[in-house]
Short mmCIF file of C-alpha atoms in Angstrom, two decimals:
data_model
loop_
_atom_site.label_atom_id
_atom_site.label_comp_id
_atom_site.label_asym_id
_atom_site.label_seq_id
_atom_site.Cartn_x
_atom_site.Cartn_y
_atom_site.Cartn_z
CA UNK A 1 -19.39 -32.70 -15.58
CA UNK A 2 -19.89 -28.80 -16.27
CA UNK A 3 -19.52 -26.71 -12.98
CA UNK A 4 -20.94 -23.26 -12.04
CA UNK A 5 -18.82 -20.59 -11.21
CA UNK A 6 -20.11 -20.44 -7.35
CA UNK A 7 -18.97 -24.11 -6.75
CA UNK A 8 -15.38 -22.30 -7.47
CA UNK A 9 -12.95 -22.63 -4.49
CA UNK A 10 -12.62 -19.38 -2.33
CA UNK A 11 -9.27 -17.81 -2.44
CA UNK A 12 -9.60 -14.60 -0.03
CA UNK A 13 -6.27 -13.70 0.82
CA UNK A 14 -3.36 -11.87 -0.88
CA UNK A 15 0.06 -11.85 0.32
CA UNK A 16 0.07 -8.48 1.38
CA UNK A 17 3.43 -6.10 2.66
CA UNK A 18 3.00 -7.26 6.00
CA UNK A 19 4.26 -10.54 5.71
CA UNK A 20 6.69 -11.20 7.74
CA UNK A 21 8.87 -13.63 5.65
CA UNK A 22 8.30 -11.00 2.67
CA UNK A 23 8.33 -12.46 -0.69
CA UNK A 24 10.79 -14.65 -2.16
CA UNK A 25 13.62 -13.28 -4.79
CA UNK A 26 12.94 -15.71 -7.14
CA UNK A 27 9.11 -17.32 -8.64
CA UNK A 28 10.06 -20.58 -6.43
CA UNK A 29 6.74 -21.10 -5.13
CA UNK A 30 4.51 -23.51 -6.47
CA UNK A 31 0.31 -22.64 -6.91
CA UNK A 32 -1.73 -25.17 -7.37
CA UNK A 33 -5.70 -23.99 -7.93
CA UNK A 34 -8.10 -26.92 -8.65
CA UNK A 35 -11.41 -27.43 -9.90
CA UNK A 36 -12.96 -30.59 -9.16
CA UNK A 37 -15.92 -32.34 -10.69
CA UNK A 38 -19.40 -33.08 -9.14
CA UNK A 39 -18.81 -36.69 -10.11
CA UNK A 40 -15.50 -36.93 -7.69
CA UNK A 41 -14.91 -34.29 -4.92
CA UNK A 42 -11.37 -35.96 -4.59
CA UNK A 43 -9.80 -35.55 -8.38
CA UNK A 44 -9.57 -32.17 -9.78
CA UNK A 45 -10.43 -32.01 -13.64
CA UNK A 46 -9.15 -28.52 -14.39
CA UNK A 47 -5.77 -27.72 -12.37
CA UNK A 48 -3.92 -24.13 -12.72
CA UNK A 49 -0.14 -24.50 -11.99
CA UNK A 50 1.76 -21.31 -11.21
CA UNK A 51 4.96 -20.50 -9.59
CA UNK A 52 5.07 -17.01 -7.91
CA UNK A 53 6.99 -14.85 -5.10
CA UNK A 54 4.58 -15.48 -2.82
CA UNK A 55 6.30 -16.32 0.94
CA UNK A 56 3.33 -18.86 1.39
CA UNK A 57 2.01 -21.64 -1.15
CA UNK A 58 -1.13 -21.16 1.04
CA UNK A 59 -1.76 -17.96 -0.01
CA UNK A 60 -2.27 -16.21 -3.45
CA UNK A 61 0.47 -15.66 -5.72
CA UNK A 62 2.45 -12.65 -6.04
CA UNK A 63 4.37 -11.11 -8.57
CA UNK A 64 6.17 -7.68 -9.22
CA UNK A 65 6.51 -5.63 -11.65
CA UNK A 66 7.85 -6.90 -14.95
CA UNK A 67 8.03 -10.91 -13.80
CA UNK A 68 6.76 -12.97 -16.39
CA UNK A 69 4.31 -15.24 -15.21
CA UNK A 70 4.82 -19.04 -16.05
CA UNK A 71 2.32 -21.57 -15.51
CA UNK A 72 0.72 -24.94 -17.36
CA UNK A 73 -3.00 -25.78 -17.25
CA UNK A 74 -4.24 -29.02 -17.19
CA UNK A 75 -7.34 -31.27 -17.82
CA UNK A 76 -8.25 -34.73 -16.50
CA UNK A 77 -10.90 -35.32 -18.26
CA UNK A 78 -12.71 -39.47 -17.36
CA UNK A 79 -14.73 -39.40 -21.02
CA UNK A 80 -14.65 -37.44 -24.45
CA UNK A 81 -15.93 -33.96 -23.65
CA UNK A 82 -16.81 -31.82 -26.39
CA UNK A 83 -14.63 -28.54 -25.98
CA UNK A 84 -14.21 -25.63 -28.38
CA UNK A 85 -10.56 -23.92 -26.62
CA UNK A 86 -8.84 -23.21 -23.83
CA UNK A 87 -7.79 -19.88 -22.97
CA UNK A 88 -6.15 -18.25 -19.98
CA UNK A 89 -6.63 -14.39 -19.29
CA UNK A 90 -4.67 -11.66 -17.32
CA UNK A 91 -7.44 -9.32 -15.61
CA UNK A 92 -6.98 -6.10 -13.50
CA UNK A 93 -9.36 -3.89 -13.16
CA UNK A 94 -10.73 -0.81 -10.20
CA UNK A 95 -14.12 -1.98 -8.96
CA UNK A 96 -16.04 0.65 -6.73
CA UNK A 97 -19.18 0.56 -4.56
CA UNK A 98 -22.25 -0.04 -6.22
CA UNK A 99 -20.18 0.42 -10.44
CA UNK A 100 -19.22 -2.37 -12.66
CA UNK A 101 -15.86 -3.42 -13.08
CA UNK A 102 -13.41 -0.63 -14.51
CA UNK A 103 -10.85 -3.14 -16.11
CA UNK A 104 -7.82 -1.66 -17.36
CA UNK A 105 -5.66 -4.84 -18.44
CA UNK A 106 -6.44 -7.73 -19.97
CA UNK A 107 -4.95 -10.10 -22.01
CA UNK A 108 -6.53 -13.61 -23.22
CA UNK A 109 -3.66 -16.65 -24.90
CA UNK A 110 -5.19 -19.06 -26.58
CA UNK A 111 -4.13 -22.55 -25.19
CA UNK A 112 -6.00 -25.10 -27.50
CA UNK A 113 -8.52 -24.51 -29.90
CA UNK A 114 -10.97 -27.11 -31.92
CA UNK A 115 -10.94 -24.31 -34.59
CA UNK A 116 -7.18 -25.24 -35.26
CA UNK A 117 -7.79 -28.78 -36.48
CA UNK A 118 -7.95 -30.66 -33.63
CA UNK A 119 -11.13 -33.06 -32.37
CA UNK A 120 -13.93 -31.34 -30.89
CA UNK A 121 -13.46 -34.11 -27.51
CA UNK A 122 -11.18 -34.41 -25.04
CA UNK A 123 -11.04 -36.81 -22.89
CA UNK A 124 -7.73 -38.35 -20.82
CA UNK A 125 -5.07 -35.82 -19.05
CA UNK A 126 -3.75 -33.06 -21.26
CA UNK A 127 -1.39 -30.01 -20.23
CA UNK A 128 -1.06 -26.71 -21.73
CA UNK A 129 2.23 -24.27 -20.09
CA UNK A 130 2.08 -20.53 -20.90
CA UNK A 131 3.87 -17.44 -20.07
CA UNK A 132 2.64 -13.97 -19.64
CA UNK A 133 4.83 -11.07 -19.41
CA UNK A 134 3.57 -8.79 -17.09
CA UNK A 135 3.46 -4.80 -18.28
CA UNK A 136 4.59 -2.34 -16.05
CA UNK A 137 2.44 0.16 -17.23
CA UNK A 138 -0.94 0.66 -19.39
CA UNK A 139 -3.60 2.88 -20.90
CA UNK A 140 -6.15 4.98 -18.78
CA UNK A 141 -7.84 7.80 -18.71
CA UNK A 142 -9.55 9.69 -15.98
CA UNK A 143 -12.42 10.33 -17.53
CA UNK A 144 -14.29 8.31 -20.87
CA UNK A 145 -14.39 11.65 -22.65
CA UNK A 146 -10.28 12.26 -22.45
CA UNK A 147 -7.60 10.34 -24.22
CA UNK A 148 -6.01 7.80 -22.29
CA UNK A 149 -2.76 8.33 -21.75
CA UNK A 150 0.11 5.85 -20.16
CA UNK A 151 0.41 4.99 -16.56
CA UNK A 152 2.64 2.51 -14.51
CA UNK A 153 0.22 -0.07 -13.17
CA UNK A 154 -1.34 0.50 -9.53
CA UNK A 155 -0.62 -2.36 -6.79
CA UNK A 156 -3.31 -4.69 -5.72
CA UNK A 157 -5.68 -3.03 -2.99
CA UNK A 158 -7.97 -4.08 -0.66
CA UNK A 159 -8.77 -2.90 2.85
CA UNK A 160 -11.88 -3.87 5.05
CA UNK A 161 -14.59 -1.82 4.59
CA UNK A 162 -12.71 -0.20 1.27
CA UNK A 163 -15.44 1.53 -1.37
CA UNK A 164 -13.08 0.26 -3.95
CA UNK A 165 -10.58 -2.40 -4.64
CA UNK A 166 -7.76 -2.81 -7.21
CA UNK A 167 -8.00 -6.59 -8.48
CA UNK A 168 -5.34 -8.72 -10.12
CA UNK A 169 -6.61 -12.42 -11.63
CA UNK A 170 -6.10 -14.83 -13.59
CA UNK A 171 -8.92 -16.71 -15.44
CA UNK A 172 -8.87 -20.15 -16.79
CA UNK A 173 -12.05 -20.25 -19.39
CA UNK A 174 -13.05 -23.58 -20.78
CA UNK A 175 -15.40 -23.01 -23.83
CA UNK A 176 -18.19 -25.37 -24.03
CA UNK A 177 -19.61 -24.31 -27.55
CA UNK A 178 -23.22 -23.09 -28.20
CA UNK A 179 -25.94 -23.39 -25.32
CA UNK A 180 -23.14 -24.86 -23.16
CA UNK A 181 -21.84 -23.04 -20.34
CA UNK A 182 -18.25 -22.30 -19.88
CA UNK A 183 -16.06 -23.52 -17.21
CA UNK A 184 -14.25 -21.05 -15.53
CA UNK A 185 -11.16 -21.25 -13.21
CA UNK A 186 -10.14 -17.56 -11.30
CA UNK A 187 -7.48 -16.95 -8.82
CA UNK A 188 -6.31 -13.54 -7.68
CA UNK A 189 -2.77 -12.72 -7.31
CA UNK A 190 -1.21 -9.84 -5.57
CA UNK A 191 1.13 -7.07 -7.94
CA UNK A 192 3.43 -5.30 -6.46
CA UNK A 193 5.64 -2.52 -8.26
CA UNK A 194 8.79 -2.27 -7.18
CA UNK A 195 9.93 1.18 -5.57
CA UNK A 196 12.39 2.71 -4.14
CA UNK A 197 13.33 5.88 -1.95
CA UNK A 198 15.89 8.11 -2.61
CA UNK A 199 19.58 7.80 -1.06
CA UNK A 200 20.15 9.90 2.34
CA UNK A 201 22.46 12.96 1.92
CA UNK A 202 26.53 11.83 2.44
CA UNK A 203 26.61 12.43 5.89
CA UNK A 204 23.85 10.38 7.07
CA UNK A 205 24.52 7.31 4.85
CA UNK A 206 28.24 7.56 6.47
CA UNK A 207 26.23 7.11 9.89
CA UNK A 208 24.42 4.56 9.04
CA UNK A 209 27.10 2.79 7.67
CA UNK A 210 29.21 3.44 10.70
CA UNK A 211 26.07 2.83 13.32
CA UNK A 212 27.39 6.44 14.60
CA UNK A 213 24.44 9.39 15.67
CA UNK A 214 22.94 11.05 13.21
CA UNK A 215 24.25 14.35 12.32
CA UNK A 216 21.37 17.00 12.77
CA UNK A 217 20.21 20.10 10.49
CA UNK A 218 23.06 22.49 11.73
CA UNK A 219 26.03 19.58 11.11
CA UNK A 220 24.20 18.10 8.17
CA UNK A 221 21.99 21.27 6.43
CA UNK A 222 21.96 18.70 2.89
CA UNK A 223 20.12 16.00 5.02
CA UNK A 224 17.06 18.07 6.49
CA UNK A 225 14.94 21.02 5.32
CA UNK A 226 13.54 23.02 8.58
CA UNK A 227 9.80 23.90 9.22
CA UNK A 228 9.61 27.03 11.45
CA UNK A 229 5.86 27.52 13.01
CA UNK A 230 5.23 29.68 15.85
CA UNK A 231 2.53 28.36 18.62
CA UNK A 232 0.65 30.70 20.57
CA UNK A 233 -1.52 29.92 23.97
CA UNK A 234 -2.00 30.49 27.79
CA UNK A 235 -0.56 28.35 30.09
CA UNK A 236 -2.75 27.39 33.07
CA UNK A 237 -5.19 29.84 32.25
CA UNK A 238 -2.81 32.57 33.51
CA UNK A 239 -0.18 33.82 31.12
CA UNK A 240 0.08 33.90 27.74
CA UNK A 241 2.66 32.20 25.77
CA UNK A 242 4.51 32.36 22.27
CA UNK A 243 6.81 28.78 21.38
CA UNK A 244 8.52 29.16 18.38
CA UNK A 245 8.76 25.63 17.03
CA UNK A 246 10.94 24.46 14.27
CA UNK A 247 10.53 20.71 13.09
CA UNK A 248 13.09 19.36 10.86
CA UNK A 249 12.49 16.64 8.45
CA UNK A 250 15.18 13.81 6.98
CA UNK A 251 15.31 14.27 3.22
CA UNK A 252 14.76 13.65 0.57
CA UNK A 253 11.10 13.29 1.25
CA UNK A 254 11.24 9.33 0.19
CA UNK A 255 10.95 6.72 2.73
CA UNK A 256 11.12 2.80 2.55
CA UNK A 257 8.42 0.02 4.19
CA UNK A 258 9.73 -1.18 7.69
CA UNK A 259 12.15 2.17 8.07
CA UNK A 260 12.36 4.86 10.60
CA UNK A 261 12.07 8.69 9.18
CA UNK A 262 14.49 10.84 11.21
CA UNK A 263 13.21 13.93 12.33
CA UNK A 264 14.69 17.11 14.90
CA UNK A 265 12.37 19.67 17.10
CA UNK A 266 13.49 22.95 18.59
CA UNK A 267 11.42 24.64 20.45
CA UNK A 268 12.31 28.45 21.95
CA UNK A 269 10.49 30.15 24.37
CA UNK A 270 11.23 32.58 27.66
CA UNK A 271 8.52 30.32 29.27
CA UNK A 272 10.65 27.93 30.58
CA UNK A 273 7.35 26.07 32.29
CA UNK A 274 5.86 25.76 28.58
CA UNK A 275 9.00 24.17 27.20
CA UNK A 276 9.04 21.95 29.83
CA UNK A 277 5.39 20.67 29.17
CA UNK A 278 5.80 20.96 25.39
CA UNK A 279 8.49 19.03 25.10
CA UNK A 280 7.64 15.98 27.79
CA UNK A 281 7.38 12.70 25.86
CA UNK A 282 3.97 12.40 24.21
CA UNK A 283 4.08 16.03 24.17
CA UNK A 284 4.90 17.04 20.59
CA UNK A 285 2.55 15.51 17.83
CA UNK A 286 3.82 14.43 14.33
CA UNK A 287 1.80 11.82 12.37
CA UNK A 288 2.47 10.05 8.90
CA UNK A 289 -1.42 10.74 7.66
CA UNK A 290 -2.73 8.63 4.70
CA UNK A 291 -5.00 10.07 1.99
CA UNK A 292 -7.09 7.53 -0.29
CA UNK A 293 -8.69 10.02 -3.29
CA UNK A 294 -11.48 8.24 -5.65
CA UNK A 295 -13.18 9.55 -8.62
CA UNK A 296 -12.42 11.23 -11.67
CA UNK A 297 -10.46 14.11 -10.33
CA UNK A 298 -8.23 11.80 -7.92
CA UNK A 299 -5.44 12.79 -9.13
CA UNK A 300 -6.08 16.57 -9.29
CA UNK A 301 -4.29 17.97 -6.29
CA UNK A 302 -6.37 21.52 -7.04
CA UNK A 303 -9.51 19.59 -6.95
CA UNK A 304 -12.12 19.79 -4.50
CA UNK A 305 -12.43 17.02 -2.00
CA UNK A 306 -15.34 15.17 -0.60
CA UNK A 307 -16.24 12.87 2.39
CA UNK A 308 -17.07 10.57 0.13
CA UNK A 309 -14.48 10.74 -2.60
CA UNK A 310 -11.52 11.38 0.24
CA UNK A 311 -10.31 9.08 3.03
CA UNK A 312 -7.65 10.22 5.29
CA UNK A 313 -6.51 8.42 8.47
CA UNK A 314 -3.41 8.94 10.92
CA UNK A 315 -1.14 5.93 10.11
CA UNK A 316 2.10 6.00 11.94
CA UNK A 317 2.87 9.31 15.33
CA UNK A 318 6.38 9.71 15.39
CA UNK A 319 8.30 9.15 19.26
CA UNK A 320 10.90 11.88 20.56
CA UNK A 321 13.29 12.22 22.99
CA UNK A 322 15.59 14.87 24.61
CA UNK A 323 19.44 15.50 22.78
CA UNK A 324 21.70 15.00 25.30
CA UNK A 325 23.19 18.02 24.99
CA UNK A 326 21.28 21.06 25.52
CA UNK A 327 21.97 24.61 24.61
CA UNK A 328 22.70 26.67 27.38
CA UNK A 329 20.39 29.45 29.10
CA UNK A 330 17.68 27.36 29.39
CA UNK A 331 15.59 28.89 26.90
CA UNK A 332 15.38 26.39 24.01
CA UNK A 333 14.47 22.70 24.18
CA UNK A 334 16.15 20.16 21.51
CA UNK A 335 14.33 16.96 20.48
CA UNK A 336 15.39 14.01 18.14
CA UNK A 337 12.53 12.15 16.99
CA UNK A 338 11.48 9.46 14.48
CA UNK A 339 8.57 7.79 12.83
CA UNK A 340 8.49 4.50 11.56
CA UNK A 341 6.72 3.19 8.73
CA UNK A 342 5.25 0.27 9.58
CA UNK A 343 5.68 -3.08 6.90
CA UNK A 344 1.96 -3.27 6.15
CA UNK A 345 1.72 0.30 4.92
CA UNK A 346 0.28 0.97 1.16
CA UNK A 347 3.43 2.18 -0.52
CA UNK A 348 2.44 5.45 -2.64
CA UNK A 349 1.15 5.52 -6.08
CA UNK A 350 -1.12 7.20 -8.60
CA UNK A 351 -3.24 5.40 -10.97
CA UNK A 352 -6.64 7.57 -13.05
CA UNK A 353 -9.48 7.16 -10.42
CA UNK A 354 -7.39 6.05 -7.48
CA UNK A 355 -4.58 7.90 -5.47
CA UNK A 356 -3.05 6.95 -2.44
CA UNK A 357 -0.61 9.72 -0.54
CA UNK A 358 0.88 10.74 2.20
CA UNK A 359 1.92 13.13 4.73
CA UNK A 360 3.76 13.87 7.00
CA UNK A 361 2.42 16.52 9.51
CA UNK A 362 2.71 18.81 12.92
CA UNK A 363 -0.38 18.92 15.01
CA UNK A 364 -1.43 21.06 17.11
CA UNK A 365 0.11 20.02 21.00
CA UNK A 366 -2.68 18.50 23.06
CA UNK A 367 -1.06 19.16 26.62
CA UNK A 368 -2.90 19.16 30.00
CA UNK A 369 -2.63 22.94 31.19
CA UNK A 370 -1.51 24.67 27.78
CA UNK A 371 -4.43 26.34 25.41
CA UNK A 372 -3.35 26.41 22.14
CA UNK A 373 -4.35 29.80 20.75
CA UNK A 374 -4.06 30.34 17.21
CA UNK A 375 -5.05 26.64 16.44
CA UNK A 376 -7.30 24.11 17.68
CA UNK A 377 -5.72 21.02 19.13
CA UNK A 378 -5.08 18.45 16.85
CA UNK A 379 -5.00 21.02 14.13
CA UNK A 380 -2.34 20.46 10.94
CA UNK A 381 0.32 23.35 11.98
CA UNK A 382 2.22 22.26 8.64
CA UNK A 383 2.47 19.27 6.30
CA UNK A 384 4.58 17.94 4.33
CA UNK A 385 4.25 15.56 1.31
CA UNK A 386 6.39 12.46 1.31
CA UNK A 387 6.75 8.98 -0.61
CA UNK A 388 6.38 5.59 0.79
CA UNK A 389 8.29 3.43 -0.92
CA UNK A 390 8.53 -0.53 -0.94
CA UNK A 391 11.99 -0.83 -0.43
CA UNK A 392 15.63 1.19 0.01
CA UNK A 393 17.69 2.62 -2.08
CA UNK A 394 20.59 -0.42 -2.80
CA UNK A 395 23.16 -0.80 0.10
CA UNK A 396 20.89 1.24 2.19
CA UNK A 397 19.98 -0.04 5.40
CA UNK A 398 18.27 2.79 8.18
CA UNK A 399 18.71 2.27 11.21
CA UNK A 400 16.36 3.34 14.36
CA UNK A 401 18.30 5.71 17.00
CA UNK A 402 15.38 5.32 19.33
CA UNK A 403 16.36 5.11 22.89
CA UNK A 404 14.94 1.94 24.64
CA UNK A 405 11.47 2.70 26.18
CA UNK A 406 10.50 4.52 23.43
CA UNK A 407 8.44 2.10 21.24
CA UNK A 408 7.07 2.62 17.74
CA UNK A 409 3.73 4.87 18.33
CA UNK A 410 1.55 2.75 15.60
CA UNK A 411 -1.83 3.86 14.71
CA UNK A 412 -4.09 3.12 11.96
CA UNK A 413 -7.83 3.20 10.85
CA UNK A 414 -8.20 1.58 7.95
CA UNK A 415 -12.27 1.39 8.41
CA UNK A 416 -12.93 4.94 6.95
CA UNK A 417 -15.03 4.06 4.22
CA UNK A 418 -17.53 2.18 6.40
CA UNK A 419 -20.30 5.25 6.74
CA UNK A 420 -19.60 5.14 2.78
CA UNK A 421 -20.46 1.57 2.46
CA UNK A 422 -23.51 1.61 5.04
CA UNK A 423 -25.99 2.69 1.57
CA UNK A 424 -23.51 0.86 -0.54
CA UNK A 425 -23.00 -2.70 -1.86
CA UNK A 426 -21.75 -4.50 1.04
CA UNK A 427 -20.33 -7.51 -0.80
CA UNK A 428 -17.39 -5.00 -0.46
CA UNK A 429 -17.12 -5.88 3.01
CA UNK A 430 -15.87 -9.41 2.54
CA UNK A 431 -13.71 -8.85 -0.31
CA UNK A 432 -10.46 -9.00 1.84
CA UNK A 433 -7.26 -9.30 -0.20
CA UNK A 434 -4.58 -7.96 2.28
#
């Protein structure tokens, strides 16, 4: 009646923040993960119960930060089986390409025991509940050689093609005694900790309350800080040009899943024919760009970076559009703008070995008949460093002031690490856990 590990059930999907439903408030959803015997492929013997946040009893549970897990195991056993305990354990742990395990939480509760006086068989339908309060943070260290020190727990992570993965599981272990093998029963969950961003300045929180325009950096200075860059090129191949551009950015620099970050570009010039073409829709380039640092020093913002240690990918190009009031003489060009962060973006954190940040960031303008001079197009003209959050502050709700027609400009390449994985352990590749 003993089964193997790989006849265990596949469970490859966590709920991740794109779900549309997004989780439930309360643990009101019921888990049930089975192990059945070789004798009857109908009647589980071993049967983990859980109730999570997940918006789906089809998928894999999910919990936040803090939420005590509750469950019950039980056994439906047909004849006396010797068995020496029951345990279930919480596991987490950072597993990269081609490297063991890296487990930085784990707890084992001891569900029945034959040690404690009870009969070495089981046999019949026994249940066992338990509840595990999860931590919000835990020990690590960077490196083996350091101290560890304390750190709030890292979400669950997985993304096709990913060189490493943050797992969350739960393991059901049935000991079998000497020169008997253990049953085992594993299902992943997803972890979420909660965050969220900063409140707007007064101003803007009184227009979103109201559903009135947002004020911009000269009516509201407490709601944006100003980026001034100047941009330098010819225009048709005939005259040289000089736009000074000044991008403004919403603050504070915190912004929630599923929310729009305001932004404001000015751009001066006595080119009138090079405002015109810089500022055409499509014309100005901000993106929300995603960094994934691995290793030792991933947290080290002074530290070196390498292809192979550093992922970055565009994940989000903000839309603008003209004010409708323009200053006068012509000379200066006033956009209002916005980027929204999609519901399936990563929200920011920092954990030893494993960083993921953002940006937010002017590029270079790629515009048919203008040669940008002092940069290459495409290049970073400034960045900014900003928080994704999973929710908003309380009572906060954003709302997007973009004009119909101009749509949400999503981008998104979450297959960076496949060069990485090509001389790499590929079982990576169908770890998916959303």
């Amino acid at each position: 009646m003993s089964t193997p590990d790989s006849e265990l059930p596949s469970y490859t999907r966590i709920p991740s923040s794109a779900d549309t439903r997004g989780p439930a408030s309360t643990l009101s959803t019921q888990h049930r993960i089975r192990l059945e015997s070789r004798d009857s492929k109908t009647r589980p013997w071993l049967t983990l119960l859980l109730r999570s946040r997940a918006p789906d009893a089809k998928g894999l549970p999910l919990y936040f930060d803090r939420d005590v897990i509750k469950g019950k195991v039980m056994v439906d056993l047909e004849k006396p089986e010797t068995v020496k305990g029951i345990a279930v354990t919480l596991r987490a742990g950072i597993t990269a390409v081609g490297q063991e395990e890296d487990v930085f939480l784990e707890e084992t509760h001891t569900l029945w025991s034959a040690a404690d006086g009870n009969a070495s068989k089981l046999t019949g339908k026994h249940e066992w509940p338990f509840k595990i309060a999860l931590p919000a943070d835990t020990l690590a260290s960077q490196n083996p050689k350091l101290p560890r020190e304390r750190w709030a727990l890292p979400p669950s992570f997985s993304e096709r093609a990913s060189p490493t993965y943050i797992d969350y599981r739960l393991v059901v272990t049935v000991r079998r005694g000497v020169l008997r093998v253990n049953n085992t029963l594993t299902t992943s969950f997803g972890y979420r900790p909660r965050s969220a961003a900063q409140p707007p300045s007064v101003l803007r929180l009184l227009a979103y309350q109201e559903r009135s325009p947002l004020l911009g950096p000269d009516a509201d200075p407490e709601g944006w800080k100003s980026f001034p860059v100047t941009i330098q090129g010819t225009l048709f191949n005939t005259r040289p040009v000089t736009v000074s551009s000044t991008l403004a950015i919403a603050t504070p620099f915190t912004y929630a899943l599923n929310s729009p970050i305001p932004l404001h570009l000015t751009l001066r010039s006595t080119d009138t024919q090079a405002l015109d073409l810089l500022s055409s829709p499509g014309a100005p380039l901000v993106q929300l760009t995603r960094t994934v640092a691995l290793g030792s020093d991933a947290t080290d913002e002074r530290a070196a970076r390498r292809s192979n240690n550093t992922f970055t990918a565009a994940v989000g190009r903000a839309v603008f559009w003209p004010e409708e009031q323009q200053p006068a003489g012509g000379m200066e060009r006033r956009l209002r703008g916005e980027l929204h962060v999609r519901q399936g973006t990563k929200p920011s954190f920092a954990f030893p070995r494993f960083v993921v940040k953002y940006d937010l960031t002017l590029l270079a303008p790629r515009v048919s008949g203008f040669a940008v001079q002092n940069a290459r197009p495409g290049d970073a003209l400034m960045s900014q460093r900003v928080t994704i959050t999973l929710s908003n502050a309380p009572g906060i709700i954003p709302v997007s002031r973009a004009p119909p027609g101009y749509g949400d400009e999503a981008e998104g390449d979450y297959n960076v690490a496949t060069g990485f994985l090509e001389n790499g352990d590929q079982r990576f590749l169908s770890h998916r856990l959303g």
